[in-house]
């Protein structure tokens, strides 16, 4: 049976980018369907009735939700190409810890930085840089977070690079190793193809920022 | 080499309970070390310098943090007894989805219900019951969330039962299947031994509630 792989996605989504990268790392052909989040498709509502959120991977009719779980699912379902998670339980837990850190710390701080104004924005920026420095420390002198090969933590974090590039946010001084790592990741076809055009993303984020800050 | 398994924990912790249950399901002997969260031990600060939070499993000197990651680690490290996660990637992602739901939805709603007062508390209670009903729907007529055997989602959710029992919060009318499931879980030695005494927990939660509500 031919495999049917549909990705319900929204192009500027950091979480959607993770899934696109993982699928491309594995060489999986997929049908990316762009969702209008103000008018969600019946398929989206059917496939994720609990959270009603993208990204959703629909593999042979069955939905998998939540970006990190989808990346793990992809890694376990298409095992032949490019393993993303280590096989050792301790190293797996360690990778899980840092991906979780990105979701629990980095993402909320980036939202605050993006959507707040004045002092709150400054505080958010400071916190965001602190979190990035922790990640810079974890990366150290390794090529990728897991060592020599591109993997799970890299997939989880690299989408953020597109956002802060678009938001005109430079971390070259504070986190030079992280910047070098991001450039290394961007050389991979899977990443370059999955991250959106910077100008388009910048315009989108600025418009959305004004709309949300005005609320 | 004899294995050294240390659990840095705090007895009323919902997240610590998960780890205790998983270790007992696997028949792993462990040294549970009670932490004073107002004066954290040097071992805790060394083993989880990023979040400085319990539970932490220290296995032969190496730390594993974040309760759901610890339960997965235990499942992968002691494979012979009682598998907790399914082996099928789709079922694994599904179990991951519901454990994540417990953390992202149920836990914050329970905190609101517990720590707020007046209208906010009523709203929190309503939301909490809605989330429980979603879980009741997912459980359906199965014995456990994964089917016939006790597993990952059960481990993630059952600690909450101790808290709402201690908080005098009854869900018998709204969620009869969930109550029957909880009683089924409580018959397991791993669970019964890992959940704290109800009276002790109740006293503790009431004192802490007053302290935190006063802030």
Short mmCIF file of C-alpha atoms in Angstrom, two decimals:
data_model
loop_
_atom_site.label_atom_id
_atom_site.label_comp_id
_atom_site.label_asym_id
_atom_site.label_seq_id
_atom_site.Cartn_x
_atom_site.Cartn_y
_atom_site.Cartn_z
CA UNK A 1 0.00 0.00 0.00
CA UNK A 2 1.27 3.44 -0.87
CA UNK A 3 1.77 5.55 2.23
CA UNK A 4 -0.33 8.63 2.69
CA UNK A 5 1.40 11.36 4.69
CA UNK A 6 -0.46 14.64 5.16
CA UNK A 7 0.85 17.50 7.26
CA UNK A 8 -1.68 20.06 8.47
CA UNK A 9 0.47 23.09 9.00
CA UNK A 10 0.75 26.88 8.95
CA UNK A 11 3.88 28.21 7.30
CA UNK A 12 5.18 30.59 10.04
CA UNK A 13 4.68 27.97 12.78
CA UNK A 14 7.83 27.08 14.74
CA UNK A 15 6.22 23.78 15.62
CA UNK A 16 5.21 23.02 12.06
CA UNK A 17 8.81 23.66 10.93
CA UNK A 18 10.03 20.93 13.28
CA UNK A 19 7.81 18.38 11.60
CA UNK A 20 8.78 19.49 8.08
CA UNK A 21 12.47 19.17 8.97
CA UNK A 22 12.03 15.71 10.49
CA UNK A 23 10.09 14.43 7.47
CA UNK A 24 12.73 15.79 5.09
CA UNK A 25 15.56 14.32 7.15
CA UNK A 26 13.89 10.97 6.65
CA UNK A 27 13.21 11.54 2.97
CA UNK A 28 9.47 11.12 3.44
CA UNK A 29 7.24 12.58 0.72
CA UNK A 30 4.35 14.51 2.25
CA UNK A 31 1.41 16.62 1.29
CA UNK A 32 1.63 19.88 3.26
CA UNK A 33 -1.77 21.45 3.65
CA UNK A 34 -1.81 25.06 4.71
CA UNK A 35 -4.46 25.82 7.32
CA UNK A 36 -6.32 29.10 7.73
CA UNK A 37 -6.22 29.34 11.53
CA UNK A 38 -9.17 31.74 11.60
CA UNK A 39 -11.23 29.18 9.74
CA UNK A 40 -9.88 25.75 10.55
CA UNK A 41 -10.58 22.91 8.15
CA UNK A 42 -12.99 20.08 9.01
CA UNK A 43 -10.00 17.70 8.72
CA UNK A 44 -8.06 19.65 11.38
CA UNK A 45 -11.04 19.68 13.75
CA UNK A 46 -11.60 15.99 13.20
CA UNK A 47 -7.95 15.03 13.63
CA UNK A 48 -7.22 17.12 16.74
CA UNK A 49 -10.57 17.71 18.46
CA UNK A 50 -8.86 18.17 21.83
CA UNK A 51 -6.48 21.06 21.11
CA UNK A 52 -7.62 22.03 17.57
CA UNK A 53 -4.02 23.00 16.81
CA UNK A 54 -1.51 22.48 14.05
CA UNK A 55 0.83 20.78 13.29
CA UNK A 56 -0.93 17.47 12.81
CA UNK A 57 0.63 14.59 10.95
CA UNK A 58 -1.98 12.36 9.36
CA UNK A 59 -0.28 9.08 8.50
CA UNK A 60 -2.49 6.64 6.60
CA UNK A 61 -5.54 8.31 8.08
CA UNK A 62 -4.32 8.34 11.69
CA UNK A 63 -3.47 11.63 13.45
CA UNK A 64 -0.38 12.37 15.50
CA UNK A 65 -0.38 15.70 17.38
CA UNK A 66 2.10 17.86 19.34
CA UNK A 67 5.29 18.67 17.48
CA UNK A 68 7.80 16.88 19.71
CA UNK A 69 5.66 13.74 19.78
CA UNK A 70 5.34 13.93 15.99
CA UNK A 71 9.12 14.17 15.57
CA UNK A 72 9.55 11.12 17.83
CA UNK A 73 6.85 9.29 15.89
CA UNK A 74 8.58 10.07 12.58
CA UNK A 75 11.88 8.86 14.00
CA UNK A 76 10.34 5.57 15.13
CA UNK A 77 8.24 5.02 11.99
CA UNK A 78 10.89 5.67 9.34
CA UNK A 79 13.86 4.08 11.01
CA UNK A 80 16.20 3.52 8.11
CA UNK A 81 17.30 7.09 7.40
CA UNK A 82 19.00 9.57 9.76
CA UNK A 83 18.14 8.55 13.33
CA UNK A 84 17.10 11.68 15.23
CA UNK A 85 16.97 10.37 18.79
CA UNK A 86 19.84 8.43 20.35
CA UNK A 87 19.21 4.75 21.11
CA UNK A 88 20.69 4.90 24.62
CA UNK A 89 17.95 5.58 27.24
CA UNK A 90 20.07 8.09 29.14
CA UNK A 91 20.96 10.05 26.03
CA UNK A 92 17.30 9.95 24.93
CA UNK A 93 16.18 11.41 28.26
CA UNK A 94 18.87 14.08 27.96
CA UNK A 95 17.70 15.05 24.46
CA UNK A 96 14.13 15.09 25.76
CA UNK A 97 15.20 17.41 28.58
CA UNK A 98 16.62 20.03 26.21
CA UNK A 99 13.72 19.88 23.76
CA UNK A 100 11.42 20.36 26.76
CA UNK A 101 13.57 23.32 27.86
CA UNK A 102 13.04 24.95 24.48
CA UNK A 103 9.26 24.58 24.85
CA UNK A 104 8.97 25.53 28.51
CA UNK A 105 11.51 28.34 28.71
CA UNK A 106 12.55 29.67 25.33
CA UNK A 107 9.17 29.76 23.63
CA UNK A 108 7.27 31.70 26.35
CA UNK A 109 10.17 34.16 26.69
CA UNK A 110 10.22 34.75 22.94
CA UNK A 111 6.48 35.38 22.90
CA UNK A 112 6.84 37.91 25.74
CA UNK A 113 9.68 39.62 23.91
CA UNK A 114 7.67 39.76 20.72
CA UNK A 115 4.27 40.76 22.06
CA UNK A 116 4.94 42.96 25.05
CA UNK A 117 6.19 46.54 25.02
CA UNK A 118 8.40 48.82 27.14
CA UNK A 119 9.80 47.39 30.36
CA UNK A 120 8.09 44.03 30.02
CA UNK A 121 9.67 43.65 26.61
CA UNK A 122 13.11 44.52 27.96
CA UNK A 123 12.70 42.02 30.81
CA UNK A 124 11.54 39.39 28.31
CA UNK A 125 14.55 40.05 26.11
CA UNK A 126 16.92 39.69 29.05
CA UNK A 127 15.32 36.42 30.07
CA UNK A 128 15.36 35.14 26.50
CA UNK A 129 19.10 35.79 26.22
CA UNK A 130 19.71 34.03 29.54
CA UNK A 131 17.91 30.94 28.25
CA UNK A 132 19.88 31.05 25.02
CA UNK A 133 23.11 31.22 27.01
CA UNK A 134 22.12 28.06 28.88
CA UNK A 135 21.60 26.39 25.50
CA UNK A 136 24.94 27.77 24.29
CA UNK A 137 26.56 26.16 27.35
CA UNK A 138 24.90 22.82 26.62
CA UNK A 139 26.02 22.96 22.97
CA UNK A 140 29.61 23.79 23.95
CA UNK A 141 32.07 22.86 21.26
CA UNK A 142 29.95 20.12 19.74
CA UNK A 143 28.82 20.39 16.12
CA UNK A 144 25.23 19.58 17.09
CA UNK A 145 23.45 19.17 20.42
CA UNK A 146 23.72 15.38 20.26
CA UNK A 147 27.36 15.41 19.12
CA UNK A 148 28.52 14.82 15.58
CA UNK A 149 25.14 14.36 13.93
CA UNK A 150 22.04 16.51 13.51
CA UNK A 151 19.27 15.25 15.79
CA UNK A 152 16.23 15.78 17.98
CA UNK A 153 17.32 18.88 19.95
CA UNK A 154 18.56 20.55 16.76
CA UNK A 155 15.21 19.88 15.08
CA UNK A 156 13.41 21.34 18.11
CA UNK A 157 15.47 24.52 18.33
CA UNK A 158 16.48 25.57 14.81
CA UNK A 159 13.02 26.94 13.83
CA UNK A 160 13.50 29.71 16.42
CA UNK A 161 16.43 30.99 14.41
CA UNK A 162 14.09 31.97 11.58
CA UNK A 163 11.97 33.99 14.00
CA UNK A 164 14.67 35.96 15.65
CA UNK A 165 16.33 36.65 12.38
CA UNK A 166 12.99 37.97 11.13
CA UNK A 167 12.51 39.97 14.33
CA UNK A 168 15.89 41.64 13.80
CA UNK A 169 17.22 40.11 16.95
CA UNK A 170 20.94 39.47 16.89
CA UNK A 171 22.70 37.12 19.29
CA UNK A 172 26.09 37.11 17.59
CA UNK A 173 27.81 38.76 20.57
CA UNK A 174 26.12 36.83 23.36
CA UNK A 175 25.98 33.42 21.76
CA UNK A 176 28.58 33.01 19.00
CA UNK A 177 28.58 29.21 19.19
CA UNK A 178 24.83 29.06 18.83
CA UNK A 179 25.02 31.30 15.76
CA UNK A 180 27.68 29.07 14.21
CA UNK A 181 25.50 26.03 15.01
CA UNK A 182 22.46 27.68 13.38
CA UNK A 183 24.43 28.41 10.23
CA UNK A 184 25.60 24.80 10.19
CA UNK A 185 21.99 23.61 10.46
CA UNK A 186 20.88 26.00 7.71
CA UNK A 187 23.26 24.28 5.31
CA UNK A 188 21.15 21.15 5.49
CA UNK A 189 18.58 20.87 2.77
CA UNK A 190 15.97 19.61 5.25
CA UNK A 191 16.30 22.81 7.29
CA UNK A 192 16.76 25.30 4.45
CA UNK A 193 13.64 23.99 2.70
CA UNK A 194 11.53 23.98 5.88
CA UNK A 195 12.21 27.45 7.24
CA UNK A 196 10.22 30.23 5.56
CA UNK A 197 11.55 33.13 3.54
CA UNK A 198 12.90 35.77 5.97
CA UNK A 199 11.24 38.78 4.32
CA UNK A 200 7.86 37.12 4.14
CA UNK A 201 8.15 35.97 7.77
CA UNK A 202 9.27 39.41 8.91
CA UNK A 203 6.29 41.11 7.29
CA UNK A 204 3.92 38.55 8.72
CA UNK A 205 5.30 38.82 12.27
CA UNK A 206 5.22 42.61 12.26
CA UNK A 207 1.59 42.74 11.16
CA UNK A 208 0.58 40.12 13.72
CA UNK A 209 2.59 41.88 16.44
CA UNK A 210 0.69 45.14 15.89
CA UNK A 211 -2.61 43.33 15.94
CA UNK A 212 -1.87 41.41 19.13
CA UNK A 213 -0.15 44.26 20.98
CA UNK A 214 -3.22 46.44 20.35
CA UNK A 215 -5.47 43.99 22.19
CA UNK B 1 28.28 -3.69 39.62
CA UNK B 2 25.41 -3.12 42.02
CA UNK B 3 23.04 -0.48 40.71
CA UNK B 4 22.63 2.73 42.64
CA UNK B 5 19.20 4.27 42.26
CA UNK B 6 18.49 7.45 44.22
CA UNK B 7 15.26 9.41 43.94
CA UNK B 8 15.33 13.04 45.06
CA UNK B 9 11.72 13.66 45.90
CA UNK B 10 9.21 15.48 48.08
CA UNK B 11 6.40 13.32 49.42
CA UNK B 12 3.32 15.39 48.35
CA UNK B 13 4.68 15.88 44.80
CA UNK B 14 2.38 14.62 42.05
CA UNK B 15 5.42 14.34 39.80
CA UNK B 16 7.48 12.47 42.38
CA UNK B 17 4.62 9.97 42.81
CA UNK B 18 4.83 9.11 39.10
CA UNK B 19 8.47 8.13 39.45
CA UNK B 20 7.86 6.09 42.62
CA UNK B 21 5.06 4.17 40.90
CA UNK B 22 7.17 3.46 37.80
CA UNK B 23 10.12 2.21 39.86
CA UNK B 24 7.84 -0.06 41.91
CA UNK B 25 6.11 -1.39 38.78
CA UNK B 26 9.55 -2.45 37.61
CA UNK B 27 10.54 -3.85 41.00
CA UNK B 28 13.53 -1.51 41.23
CA UNK B 29 14.95 -0.94 44.72
CA UNK B 30 15.60 2.74 45.32
CA UNK B 31 16.76 5.14 47.96
CA UNK B 32 14.13 7.88 48.26
CA UNK B 33 15.66 11.05 49.65
CA UNK B 34 13.23 13.61 50.93
CA UNK B 35 14.15 17.16 49.95
CA UNK B 36 13.46 20.30 51.96
CA UNK B 37 12.36 22.59 49.11
CA UNK B 38 13.09 25.71 51.13
CA UNK B 39 16.66 24.53 51.59
CA UNK B 40 17.55 22.33 48.64
CA UNK B 41 20.38 19.85 49.03
CA UNK B 42 23.73 20.30 47.27
CA UNK B 43 23.00 17.03 45.42
CA UNK B 44 19.73 18.43 44.02
CA UNK B 45 21.41 21.65 42.88
CA UNK B 46 24.22 19.68 41.29
CA UNK B 47 21.96 17.18 39.55
CA UNK B 48 19.39 19.65 38.18
CA UNK B 49 21.16 23.02 37.95
CA UNK B 50 18.81 24.18 35.18
CA UNK B 51 15.42 23.85 36.87
CA UNK B 52 16.50 23.01 40.45
CA UNK B 53 13.37 20.90 40.79
CA UNK B 54 12.42 17.46 42.07
CA UNK B 55 11.88 14.68 41.12
CA UNK B 56 15.35 13.71 39.99
CA UNK B 57 16.36 10.12 39.42
CA UNK B 58 20.07 9.60 39.97
CA UNK B 59 20.98 6.30 38.35
CA UNK B 60 24.59 5.24 38.94
CA UNK B 61 25.51 8.88 39.44
CA UNK B 62 23.74 10.24 36.35
CA UNK B 63 20.68 12.50 36.69
CA UNK B 64 17.42 12.18 34.81
CA UNK B 65 14.95 15.06 35.27
CA UNK B 66 11.30 15.85 34.41
CA UNK B 67 8.82 13.24 35.62
CA UNK B 68 7.50 12.03 32.25
CA UNK B 69 11.03 11.71 30.87
CA UNK B 70 12.04 9.80 34.01
CA UNK B 71 9.13 7.36 33.61
CA UNK B 72 10.15 6.78 29.98
CA UNK B 73 13.76 6.32 31.06
CA UNK B 74 12.74 3.76 33.69
CA UNK B 75 10.64 1.92 31.11
CA UNK B 76 13.57 1.75 28.69
CA UNK B 77 16.22 0.92 31.30
CA UNK B 78 14.44 -1.90 33.13
CA UNK B 79 12.76 -3.59 30.23
CA UNK B 80 12.02 -7.03 31.63
CA UNK B 81 9.17 -6.18 34.01
CA UNK B 82 5.81 -4.51 33.19
CA UNK B 83 6.26 -2.47 30.01
CA UNK B 84 4.70 0.94 30.58
CA UNK B 85 4.78 2.39 27.07
CA UNK B 86 3.42 0.49 24.07
CA UNK B 87 5.97 -0.66 21.48
CA UNK B 88 3.96 0.54 18.48
CA UNK B 89 5.02 4.11 17.47
CA UNK B 90 1.44 5.27 16.93
CA UNK B 91 0.28 3.98 20.31
CA UNK B 92 3.37 5.50 21.94
CA UNK B 93 2.54 8.91 20.44
CA UNK B 94 -1.04 8.52 21.61
CA UNK B 95 0.05 7.72 25.18
CA UNK B 96 2.43 10.70 25.00
CA UNK B 97 -0.45 12.92 23.90
CA UNK B 98 -2.59 12.08 26.95
CA UNK B 99 0.26 12.36 29.44
CA UNK B 100 1.01 15.77 27.92
CA UNK B 101 -2.68 16.68 28.26
CA UNK B 102 -2.50 15.91 31.98
CA UNK B 103 0.49 18.24 32.35
CA UNK B 104 -0.71 21.06 30.11
CA UNK B 105 -4.40 21.12 30.98
CA UNK B 106 -5.22 19.24 34.16
CA UNK B 107 -2.34 20.38 36.32
CA UNK B 108 -2.70 24.16 35.76
CA UNK B 109 -6.49 23.90 36.26
CA UNK B 110 -6.01 22.02 39.51
CA UNK B 111 -3.57 24.62 40.78
CA UNK B 112 -6.04 27.42 39.94
CA UNK B 113 -8.82 25.53 41.70
CA UNK B 114 -6.65 24.99 44.72
CA UNK B 115 -4.99 28.39 45.06
CA UNK B 116 -7.55 30.90 43.85
CA UNK B 117 -10.67 32.02 45.67
CA UNK B 118 -14.21 33.13 44.83
CA UNK B 119 -15.15 33.37 41.16
CA UNK B 120 -11.72 32.42 39.86
CA UNK B 121 -11.88 29.26 41.96
CA UNK B 122 -15.34 28.41 40.61
CA UNK B 123 -14.15 28.96 37.03
CA UNK B 124 -11.08 26.81 37.71
CA UNK B 125 -13.26 24.05 39.12
CA UNK B 126 -15.52 24.10 36.06
CA UNK B 127 -12.54 23.90 33.72
CA UNK B 128 -10.95 21.14 35.77
CA UNK B 129 -14.12 19.03 35.51
CA UNK B 130 -14.27 19.63 31.75
CA UNK B 131 -10.71 18.34 31.37
CA UNK B 132 -11.52 15.31 33.51
CA UNK B 133 -14.53 14.57 31.31
CA UNK B 134 -12.28 14.57 28.24
CA UNK B 135 -10.08 12.03 30.02
CA UNK B 136 -13.17 10.01 31.01
CA UNK B 137 -14.12 9.95 27.31
CA UNK B 138 -10.67 8.73 26.34
CA UNK B 139 -10.75 6.01 29.01
CA UNK B 140 -14.19 4.84 27.89
CA UNK B 141 -14.88 1.25 28.88
CA UNK B 142 -11.25 0.21 28.99
CA UNK B 143 -9.71 -1.06 32.23
CA UNK B 144 -6.71 1.27 31.82
CA UNK B 145 -5.89 4.08 29.39
CA UNK B 146 -3.75 1.78 27.26
CA UNK B 147 -6.26 -1.09 27.32
CA UNK B 148 -5.96 -4.16 29.49
CA UNK B 149 -2.74 -3.30 31.28
CA UNK B 150 -1.61 -0.51 33.57
CA UNK B 151 0.73 1.85 31.71
CA UNK B 152 2.21 5.27 31.01
CA UNK B 153 -0.97 7.40 31.02
CA UNK B 154 -2.20 5.69 34.19
CA UNK B 155 1.13 6.42 35.91
CA UNK B 156 0.90 10.06 34.79
CA UNK B 157 -2.65 10.63 35.98
CA UNK B 158 -3.24 8.54 39.11
CA UNK B 159 -1.24 10.82 41.47
CA UNK B 160 -3.90 13.52 40.93
CA UNK B 161 -6.44 11.24 42.57
CA UNK B 162 -4.61 11.57 45.89
CA UNK B 163 -4.81 15.35 45.67
CA UNK B 164 -8.44 15.71 44.89
CA UNK B 165 -9.36 13.16 47.46
CA UNK B 166 -7.34 15.19 49.97
CA UNK B 167 -8.96 18.42 48.73
CA UNK B 168 -12.41 16.94 49.34
CA UNK B 169 -13.22 17.14 45.68
CA UNK B 170 -15.63 14.47 44.51
CA UNK B 171 -16.07 13.53 40.86
CA UNK B 172 -18.24 10.45 41.40
CA UNK B 173 -21.22 12.02 39.63
CA UNK B 174 -19.40 13.63 36.72
CA UNK B 175 -16.82 10.95 36.01
CA UNK B 176 -17.93 7.55 37.35
CA UNK B 177 -15.64 5.62 35.00
CA UNK B 178 -12.62 7.62 36.07
CA UNK B 179 -13.42 6.93 39.71
CA UNK B 180 -13.71 3.20 39.01
CA UNK B 181 -10.40 3.36 37.15
CA UNK B 182 -8.73 5.17 40.06
CA UNK B 183 -9.94 2.53 42.51
CA UNK B 184 -8.60 -0.14 40.16
CA UNK B 185 -5.22 1.58 40.10
CA UNK B 186 -5.20 1.94 43.89
CA UNK B 187 -5.41 -1.82 44.24
CA UNK B 188 -1.93 -2.09 42.75
CA UNK B 189 0.83 -2.26 45.31
CA UNK B 190 3.00 0.10 43.24
CA UNK B 191 0.33 2.80 43.43
CA UNK B 192 -0.91 2.22 46.98
CA UNK B 193 2.65 2.40 48.31
CA UNK B 194 3.53 5.54 46.31
CA UNK B 195 0.57 7.78 47.10
CA UNK B 196 0.76 9.51 50.49
CA UNK B 197 -1.56 9.07 53.42
CA UNK B 198 -4.76 11.06 52.76
CA UNK B 199 -4.97 12.75 56.15
CA UNK B 200 -1.35 13.82 56.13
CA UNK B 201 -1.70 15.14 52.55
CA UNK B 202 -4.91 16.98 53.39
CA UNK B 203 -3.34 18.76 56.34
CA UNK B 204 -0.30 19.67 54.29
CA UNK B 205 -2.33 21.03 51.35
CA UNK B 206 -4.59 23.12 53.57
CA UNK B 207 -1.68 24.77 55.35
CA UNK B 208 0.10 25.46 52.05
CA UNK B 209 -3.12 26.76 50.49
CA UNK B 210 -3.55 29.36 53.23
CA UNK B 211 0.05 30.44 52.92
CA UNK B 212 -0.06 30.79 49.14
CA UNK B 213 -3.52 32.35 48.95
CA UNK B 214 -2.39 35.02 51.41
CA UNK B 215 0.38 36.14 49.06
#
